[in-house]
Coordinates of C-alpha atoms in Angstrom, one line a residue:
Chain A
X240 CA -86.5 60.9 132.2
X241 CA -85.9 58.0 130.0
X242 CA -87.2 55.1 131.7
X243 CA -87.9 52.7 128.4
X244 CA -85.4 49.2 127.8
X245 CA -83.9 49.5 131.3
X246 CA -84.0 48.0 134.7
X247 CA -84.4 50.9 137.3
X248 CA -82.5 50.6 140.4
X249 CA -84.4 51.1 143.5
X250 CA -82.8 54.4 144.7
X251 CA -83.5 56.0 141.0
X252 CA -87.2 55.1 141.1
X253 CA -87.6 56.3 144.6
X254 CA -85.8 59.5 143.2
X255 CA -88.5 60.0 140.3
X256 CA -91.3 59.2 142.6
X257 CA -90.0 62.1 144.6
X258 CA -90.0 64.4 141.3
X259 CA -93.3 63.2 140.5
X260 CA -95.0 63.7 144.0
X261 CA -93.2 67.1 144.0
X262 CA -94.7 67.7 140.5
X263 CA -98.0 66.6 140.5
X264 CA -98.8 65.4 144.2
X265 CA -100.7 68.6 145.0
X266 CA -102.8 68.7 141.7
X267 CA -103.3 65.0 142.0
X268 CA -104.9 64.8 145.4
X269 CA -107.2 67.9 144.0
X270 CA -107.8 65.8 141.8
X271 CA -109.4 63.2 143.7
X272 CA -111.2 65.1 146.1
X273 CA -112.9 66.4 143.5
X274 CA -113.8 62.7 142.7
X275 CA -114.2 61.2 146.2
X276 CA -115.5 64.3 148.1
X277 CA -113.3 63.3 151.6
X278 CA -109.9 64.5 152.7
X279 CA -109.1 61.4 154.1
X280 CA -110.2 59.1 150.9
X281 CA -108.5 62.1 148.8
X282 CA -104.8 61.6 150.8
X283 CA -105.6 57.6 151.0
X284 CA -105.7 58.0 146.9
X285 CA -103.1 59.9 146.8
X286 CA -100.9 56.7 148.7
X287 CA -102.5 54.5 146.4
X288 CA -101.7 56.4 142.9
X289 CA -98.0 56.2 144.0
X290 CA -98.0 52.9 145.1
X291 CA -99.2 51.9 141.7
X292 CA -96.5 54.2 139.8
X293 CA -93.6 52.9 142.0
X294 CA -95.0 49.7 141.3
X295 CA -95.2 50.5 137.1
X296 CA -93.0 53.1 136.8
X297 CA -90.5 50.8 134.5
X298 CA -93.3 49.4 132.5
X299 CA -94.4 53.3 131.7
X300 CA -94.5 53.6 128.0
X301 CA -93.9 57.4 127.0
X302 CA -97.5 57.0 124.3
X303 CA -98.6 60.0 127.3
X304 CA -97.3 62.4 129.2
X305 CA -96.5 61.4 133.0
X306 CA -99.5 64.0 133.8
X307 CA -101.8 62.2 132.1
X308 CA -100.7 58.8 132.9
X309 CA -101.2 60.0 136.9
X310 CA -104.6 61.0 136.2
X311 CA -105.3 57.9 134.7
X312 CA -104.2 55.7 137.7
X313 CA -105.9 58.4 140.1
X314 CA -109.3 58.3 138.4
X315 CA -109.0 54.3 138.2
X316 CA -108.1 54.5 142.0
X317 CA -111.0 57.2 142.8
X318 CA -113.8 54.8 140.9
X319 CA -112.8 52.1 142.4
X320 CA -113.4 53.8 145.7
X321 CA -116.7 54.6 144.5
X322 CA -117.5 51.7 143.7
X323 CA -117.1 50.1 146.4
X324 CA -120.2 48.7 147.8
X325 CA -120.1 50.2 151.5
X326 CA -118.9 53.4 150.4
X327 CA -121.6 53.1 148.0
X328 CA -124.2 52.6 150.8
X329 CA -123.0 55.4 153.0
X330 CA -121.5 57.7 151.5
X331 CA -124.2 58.4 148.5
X332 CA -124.4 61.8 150.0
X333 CA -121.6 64.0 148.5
X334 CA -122.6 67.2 150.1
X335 CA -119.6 69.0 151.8
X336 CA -122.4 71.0 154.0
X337 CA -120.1 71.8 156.7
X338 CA -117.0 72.9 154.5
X339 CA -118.5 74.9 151.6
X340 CA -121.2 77.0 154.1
X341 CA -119.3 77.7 157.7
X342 CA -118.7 81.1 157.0
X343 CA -121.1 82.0 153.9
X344 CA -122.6 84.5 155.6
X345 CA -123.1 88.1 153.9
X346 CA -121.0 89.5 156.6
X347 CA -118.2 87.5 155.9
X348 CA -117.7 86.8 152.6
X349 CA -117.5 88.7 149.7
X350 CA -119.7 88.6 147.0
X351 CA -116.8 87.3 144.9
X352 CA -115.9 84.9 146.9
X353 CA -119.7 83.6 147.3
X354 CA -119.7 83.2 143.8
X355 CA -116.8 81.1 143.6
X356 CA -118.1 78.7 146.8
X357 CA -121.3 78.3 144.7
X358 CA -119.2 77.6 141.6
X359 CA -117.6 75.0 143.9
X360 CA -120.6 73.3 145.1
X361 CA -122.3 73.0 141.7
X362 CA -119.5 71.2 140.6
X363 CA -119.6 68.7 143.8
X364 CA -123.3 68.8 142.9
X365 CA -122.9 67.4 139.4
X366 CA -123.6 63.4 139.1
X367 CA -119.9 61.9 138.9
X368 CA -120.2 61.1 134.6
X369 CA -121.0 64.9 134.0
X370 CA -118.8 65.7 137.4
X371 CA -115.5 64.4 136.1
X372 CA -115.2 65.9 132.1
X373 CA -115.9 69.2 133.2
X374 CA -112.9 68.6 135.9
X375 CA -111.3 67.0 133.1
X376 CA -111.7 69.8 130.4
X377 CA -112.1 73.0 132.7
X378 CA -109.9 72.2 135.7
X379 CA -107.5 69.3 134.6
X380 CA -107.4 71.8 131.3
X381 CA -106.9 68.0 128.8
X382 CA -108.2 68.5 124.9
X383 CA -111.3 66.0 124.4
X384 CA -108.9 63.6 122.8
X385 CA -106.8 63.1 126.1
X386 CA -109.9 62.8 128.0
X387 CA -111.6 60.7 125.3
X388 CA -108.4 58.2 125.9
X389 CA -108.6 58.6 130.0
X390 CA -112.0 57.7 129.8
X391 CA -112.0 55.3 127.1
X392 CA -115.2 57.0 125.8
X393 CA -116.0 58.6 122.2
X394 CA -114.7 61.5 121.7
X395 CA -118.4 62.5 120.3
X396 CA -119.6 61.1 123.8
X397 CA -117.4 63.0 125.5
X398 CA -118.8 66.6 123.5
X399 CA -122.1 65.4 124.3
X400 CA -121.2 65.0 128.1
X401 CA -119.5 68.4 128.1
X402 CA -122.7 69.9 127.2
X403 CA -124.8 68.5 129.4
X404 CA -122.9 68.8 132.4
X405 CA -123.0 72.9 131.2
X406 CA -126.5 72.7 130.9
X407 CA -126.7 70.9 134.5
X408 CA -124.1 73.2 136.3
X409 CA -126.0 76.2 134.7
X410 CA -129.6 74.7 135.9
X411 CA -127.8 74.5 139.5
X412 CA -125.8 78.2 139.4
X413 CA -129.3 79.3 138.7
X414 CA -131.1 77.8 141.9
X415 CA -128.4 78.9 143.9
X416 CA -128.7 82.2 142.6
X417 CA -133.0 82.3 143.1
X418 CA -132.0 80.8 146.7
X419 CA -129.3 83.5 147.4
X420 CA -131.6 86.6 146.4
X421 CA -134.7 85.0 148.3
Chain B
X581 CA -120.5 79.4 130.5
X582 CA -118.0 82.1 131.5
X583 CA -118.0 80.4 135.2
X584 CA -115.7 77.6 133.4
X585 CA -113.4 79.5 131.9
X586 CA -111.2 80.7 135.0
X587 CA -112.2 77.1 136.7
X588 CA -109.4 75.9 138.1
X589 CA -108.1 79.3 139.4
X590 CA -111.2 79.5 141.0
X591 CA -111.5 76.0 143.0
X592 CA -107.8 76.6 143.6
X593 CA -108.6 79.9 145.2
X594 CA -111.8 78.0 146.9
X595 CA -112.8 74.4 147.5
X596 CA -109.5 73.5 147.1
X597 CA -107.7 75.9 148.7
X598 CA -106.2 74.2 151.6
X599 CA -105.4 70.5 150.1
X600 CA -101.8 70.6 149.3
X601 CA -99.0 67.7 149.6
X602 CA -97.0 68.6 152.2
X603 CA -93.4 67.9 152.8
X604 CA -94.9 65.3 155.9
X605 CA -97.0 63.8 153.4
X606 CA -94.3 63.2 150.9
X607 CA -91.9 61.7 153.0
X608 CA -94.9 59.6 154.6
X609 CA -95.7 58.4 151.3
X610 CA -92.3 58.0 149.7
X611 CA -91.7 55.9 153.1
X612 CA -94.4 53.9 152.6
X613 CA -93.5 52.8 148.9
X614 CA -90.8 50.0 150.0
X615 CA -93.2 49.5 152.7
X616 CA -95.9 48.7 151.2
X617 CA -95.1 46.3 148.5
X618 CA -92.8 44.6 151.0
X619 CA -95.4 44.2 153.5
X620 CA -98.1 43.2 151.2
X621 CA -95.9 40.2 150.0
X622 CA -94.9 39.6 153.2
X623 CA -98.2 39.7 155.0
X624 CA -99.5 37.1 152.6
X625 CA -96.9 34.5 154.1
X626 CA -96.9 36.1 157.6
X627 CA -100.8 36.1 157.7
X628 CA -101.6 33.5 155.5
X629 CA -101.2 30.5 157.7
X630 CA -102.5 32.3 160.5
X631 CA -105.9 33.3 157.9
X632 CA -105.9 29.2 157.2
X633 CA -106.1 28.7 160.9
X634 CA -108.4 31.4 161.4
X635 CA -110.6 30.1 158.7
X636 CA -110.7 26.0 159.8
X637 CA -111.9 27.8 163.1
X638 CA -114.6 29.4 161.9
X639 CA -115.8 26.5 159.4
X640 CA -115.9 24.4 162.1
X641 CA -118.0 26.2 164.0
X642 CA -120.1 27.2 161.1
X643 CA -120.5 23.8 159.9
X644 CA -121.6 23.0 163.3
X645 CA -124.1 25.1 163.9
X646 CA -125.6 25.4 160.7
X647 CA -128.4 22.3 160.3
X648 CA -130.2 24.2 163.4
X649 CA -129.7 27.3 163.0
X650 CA -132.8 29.3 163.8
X651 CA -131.4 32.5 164.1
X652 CA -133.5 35.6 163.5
X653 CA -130.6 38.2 161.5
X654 CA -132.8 41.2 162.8
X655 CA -132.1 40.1 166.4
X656 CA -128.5 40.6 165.5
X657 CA -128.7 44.5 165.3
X658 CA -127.6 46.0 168.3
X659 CA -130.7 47.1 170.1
X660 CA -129.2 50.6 171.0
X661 CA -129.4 51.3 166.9
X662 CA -133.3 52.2 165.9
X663 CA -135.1 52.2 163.4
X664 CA -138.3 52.1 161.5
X665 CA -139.6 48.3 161.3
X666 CA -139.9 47.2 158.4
X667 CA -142.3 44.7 156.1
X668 CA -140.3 42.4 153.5
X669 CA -142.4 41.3 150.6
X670 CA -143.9 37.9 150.6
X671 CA -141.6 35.3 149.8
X672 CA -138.3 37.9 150.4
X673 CA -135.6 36.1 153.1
X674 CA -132.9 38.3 154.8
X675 CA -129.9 36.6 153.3
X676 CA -127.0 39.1 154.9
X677 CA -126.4 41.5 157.4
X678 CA -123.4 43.4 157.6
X679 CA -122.4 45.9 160.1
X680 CA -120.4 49.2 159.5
X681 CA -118.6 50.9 162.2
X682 CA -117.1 54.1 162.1
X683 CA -113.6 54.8 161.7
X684 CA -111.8 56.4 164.6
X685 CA -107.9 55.6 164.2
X686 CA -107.2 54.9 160.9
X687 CA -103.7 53.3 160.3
X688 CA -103.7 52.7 155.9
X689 CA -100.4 50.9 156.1
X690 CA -101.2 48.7 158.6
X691 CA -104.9 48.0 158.7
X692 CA -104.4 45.8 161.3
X693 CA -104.4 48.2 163.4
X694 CA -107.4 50.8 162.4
X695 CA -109.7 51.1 165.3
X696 CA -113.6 51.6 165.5
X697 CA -115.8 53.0 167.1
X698 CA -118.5 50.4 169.2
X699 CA -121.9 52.1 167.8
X700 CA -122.5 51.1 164.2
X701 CA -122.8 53.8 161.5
X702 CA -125.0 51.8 159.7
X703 CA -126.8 48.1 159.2
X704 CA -127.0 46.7 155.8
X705 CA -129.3 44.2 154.7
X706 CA -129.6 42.2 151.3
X707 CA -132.7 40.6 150.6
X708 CA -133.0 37.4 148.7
X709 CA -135.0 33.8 149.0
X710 CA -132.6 31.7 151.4
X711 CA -132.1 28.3 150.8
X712 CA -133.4 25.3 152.9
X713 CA -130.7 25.1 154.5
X714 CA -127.6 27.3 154.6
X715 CA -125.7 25.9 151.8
X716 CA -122.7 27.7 151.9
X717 CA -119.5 25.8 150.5
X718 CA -116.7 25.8 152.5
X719 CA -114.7 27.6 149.8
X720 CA -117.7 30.0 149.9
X721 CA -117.0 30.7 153.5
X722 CA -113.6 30.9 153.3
X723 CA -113.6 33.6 150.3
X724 CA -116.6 35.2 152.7
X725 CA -114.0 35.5 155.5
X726 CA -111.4 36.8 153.8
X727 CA -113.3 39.8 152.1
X728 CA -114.8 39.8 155.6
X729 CA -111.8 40.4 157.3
X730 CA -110.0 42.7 154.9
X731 CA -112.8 44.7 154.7
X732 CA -113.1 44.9 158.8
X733 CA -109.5 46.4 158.5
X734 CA -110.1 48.2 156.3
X735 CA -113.8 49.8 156.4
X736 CA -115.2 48.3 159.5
X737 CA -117.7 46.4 157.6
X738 CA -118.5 43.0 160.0
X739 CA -120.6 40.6 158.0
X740 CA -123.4 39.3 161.3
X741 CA -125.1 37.2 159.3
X742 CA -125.0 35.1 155.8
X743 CA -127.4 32.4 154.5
X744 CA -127.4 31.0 151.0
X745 CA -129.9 31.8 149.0
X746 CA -131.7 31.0 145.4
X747 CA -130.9 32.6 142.0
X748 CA -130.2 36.4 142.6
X749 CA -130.5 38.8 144.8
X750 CA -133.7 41.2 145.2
X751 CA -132.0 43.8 146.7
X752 CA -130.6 45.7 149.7
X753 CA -131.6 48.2 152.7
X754 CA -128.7 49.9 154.2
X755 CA -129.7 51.8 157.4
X756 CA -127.3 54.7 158.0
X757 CA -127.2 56.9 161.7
X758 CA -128.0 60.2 159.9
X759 CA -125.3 62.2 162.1
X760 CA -122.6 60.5 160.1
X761 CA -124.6 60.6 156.6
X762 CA -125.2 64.5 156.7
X763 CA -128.7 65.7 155.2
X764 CA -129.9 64.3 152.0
X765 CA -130.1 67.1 150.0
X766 CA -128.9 65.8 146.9
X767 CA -126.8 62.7 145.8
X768 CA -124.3 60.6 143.1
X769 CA -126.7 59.3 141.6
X770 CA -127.7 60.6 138.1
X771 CA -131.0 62.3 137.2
X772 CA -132.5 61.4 140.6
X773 CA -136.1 61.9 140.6
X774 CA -138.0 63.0 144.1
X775 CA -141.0 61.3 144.9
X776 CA -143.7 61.9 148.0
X777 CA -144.4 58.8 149.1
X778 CA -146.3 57.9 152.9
X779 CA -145.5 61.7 153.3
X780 CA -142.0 61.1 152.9
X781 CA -139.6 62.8 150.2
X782 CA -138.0 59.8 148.1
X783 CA -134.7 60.2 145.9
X784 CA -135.1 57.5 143.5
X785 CA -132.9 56.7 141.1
X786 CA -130.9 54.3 138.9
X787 CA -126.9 53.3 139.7
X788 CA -125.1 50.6 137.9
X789 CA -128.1 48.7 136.8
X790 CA -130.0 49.1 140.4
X791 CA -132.8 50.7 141.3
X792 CA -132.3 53.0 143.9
X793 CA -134.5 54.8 146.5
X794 CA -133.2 57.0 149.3
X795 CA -134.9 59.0 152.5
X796 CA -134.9 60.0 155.9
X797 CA -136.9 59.1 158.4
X798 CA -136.7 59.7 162.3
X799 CA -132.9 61.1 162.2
X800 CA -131.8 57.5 159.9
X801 CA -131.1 57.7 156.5
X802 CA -132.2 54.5 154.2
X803 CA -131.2 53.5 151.1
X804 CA -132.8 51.0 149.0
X805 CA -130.7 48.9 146.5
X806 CA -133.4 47.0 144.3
X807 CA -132.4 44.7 141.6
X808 CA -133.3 44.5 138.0
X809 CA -134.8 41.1 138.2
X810 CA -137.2 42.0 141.0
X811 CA -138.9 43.7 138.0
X812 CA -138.7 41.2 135.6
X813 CA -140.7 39.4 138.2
X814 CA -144.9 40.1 137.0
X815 CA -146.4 39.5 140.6
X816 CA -144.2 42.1 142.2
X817 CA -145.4 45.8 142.6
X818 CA -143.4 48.1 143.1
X819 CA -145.8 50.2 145.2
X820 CA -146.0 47.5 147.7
X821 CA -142.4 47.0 148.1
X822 CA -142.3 51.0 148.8
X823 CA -145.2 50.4 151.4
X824 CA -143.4 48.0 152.9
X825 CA -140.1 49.7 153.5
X826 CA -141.5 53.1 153.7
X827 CA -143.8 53.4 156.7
X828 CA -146.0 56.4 156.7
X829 CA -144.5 59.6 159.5
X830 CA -147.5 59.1 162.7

């Protein structure tokens, strides 16, 4: 896909949004649900991050991978969302009550799966900064350099971050665990 | 943490299960490229005369209303939304209300047309020391009513009420219908601490440079923006703005 020194006709960038949507469309909207908590904001994202390539796609310099440059322009879109003042206001609560507990009971889940609900939920339960470099490192599966460079954080800061979002996510597995054998 | 190490197998196989791109979705959102940028250059002509029009309108009317205005921004939330009254601090003005309605038909290509529902989600108030008079520029208002209207497209947010007011801001109380906000069992906001206060659990916290304090009370869910200069401020307590916001459960 060699984009660089050349106008793109219309049809050929519509043709690599295609690719890229097919590639990465899925893994992107994961993406930022995991950021914005909401199906609705997550697919609204989704619009936006493709808007925003179609828009760049010719000024896309290949210094990163197309992976990493979507997950730049989703995270941008998803704080940006966040930051918004109203949904700031309302939507403080990030607690997917409803979706993560409907049918968590003993009878009809498996232990297994239990564990990987509460896995789940920790995660939504981390504070976004600790939140987004463990979806970063563990999920998104990026080297501390790439996320250092999505971020535009230390790469020492992000270390640090990755082991207090651990120490956080283990404090919550824990009182999920007390709660779950009470 | 041995949790981490299969982590994106296991929200795959869990949280995220069902959210997938489907062929729908792509076409919708391929369709909506072209779209999209056309219409947003093209809604800037199409609507822009109609927003100048829109917006001489409404500074007329402001301007001429404004040297008497008397009006009382609590009276301006709808009756059928309660909640606990509240006591502002001495010298604290309501400078802006703003109301959010929920979002029933949501149309993101054409916001135009998004559609909400008539019972506000929530009231949101910012506190500040209003002016004599309302001082608002005209260029004030008209950058007012543009972020007023885009953001009524777009999130329902109606501004009711706006005075000018001095030097910053003290803060903000939104007012959210708790059926929408879902229990407040934990939230964003890092390394919230929870407080008893009045017999009522308080989430307080910090978020970009605010103070913030959250709670329930009598099926509502308050937040509490405050901002850093309210502390810089000696002859404010804290304790009594709490008291004031924070009425104790009869």
């Amino acid at each position: 896909m060699q984009l660089k020194n050349r106008k793109i006709c219309e049809k050929e960038k519509v043709l690599q949004i295609e690719s890229l949507l097919g590639q990465y469309g899925t893994e992107l909207k994961r993406l930022s649900f995991l950021y914005v908590k909401d199906h609705t904001l997550a697919e609204d994202v989704l619009q936006e991050v493709f808007i925003a390539c179609y828009q760049n796609l010719a000024s896309f310099r290949e210094e990163s991978s197309y992976k990493t440059w979507l997950i730049r322009i989703t995270i941008n879109k998803c704080k940006d969302i966040l930051k918004k003042w109203s949904f700031r206001h309302i939507f403080t609560r990030p607690i997917m009550e409803g979706e993560l507990t409907s049918n968590n009971t003993p009878e009809n889940q498996s232990v297994q799966k239990m564990e990987k609900d509460i896995l789940a939920k920790s995660i939504l339960q981390l504070p976004l900064k600790f939140r987004e470099v463990i979806i970063l490192f563990y999920y998104e599966e990026l080297s501390v350099e790439e996320i250092s460079s999505i971020l535009q954080i230390n790469k020492n800061t992000v270390k640090s971050r990755l082991k207090r979002s651990r120490e956080k996510l283990k404090m919550l597995l824990q009182g999920w665990e007390e709660e779950w054998r009470s | 943490m041995e949790e981490l190490k299969n982590l994106r197998k296991t929200l795959n196989q869990s949280l995220l299960k069902d959210i997938e791109v489907t062929n729908r979705e792509k076409h919708r959102i391929v369709k909506n490229l072209k779209n999209r940028t056309v219409s947003r250059k093209y809604s800037k002509l199409k609507y822009g005369g109609a927003l100048v029009a829109t917006a001489f309108i409404f500074l007329i009317l402001t301007i001429s209303f404004l040297p008497t205005e008397e009006l009382q921004p609590l009276s301006l939330i709808q009756e059928e939304f309660t909640y606990d009254p509240f006591v502002m601090p001495d010298g604290w003005d309501i400078v802006t209300v703003q109301e959010e309605l929920k979002l029933i038909k949501h149309d993101l290509y054409n916001p135009e047309n998004n559609e909400f529902d008539e019972i506000p989600l929530a009231y949101i108030l910012e506190f500040g020391k209003k002016t004599e008079d309302n001082l608002f520029s005209a260029k004030e208002y008209r950058e007012l009513l543009e972020k007023q209207n885009e953001d009524t497209y777009v999130w329902g947010s109606k501004i009711k009420y706006s005075h000018s007011y001095i030097g910053e801001k003290y803060g903000s109380l939104a007012i959210n219908r708790l059926e929408y906000q879902g229990p407040l069992k934990e939230t964003d906001i890092p390394d919230m601490e929870v407080m008893e206060f009045n017999g009522i659990k308080v989430y307080i916290g910090n978020f970009i440079g605010n103070e913030v304090y959250l709670w329930e009370k009598d099926n509502r869910f308050y937040s509490l923006y405050l901002q850093p200069a309210v502390f810089k401020r000696t002859d404010v307590d804290l304790i009594e703005i709490l008291s004031g916001f924070i009425s104790e459960l009869p």
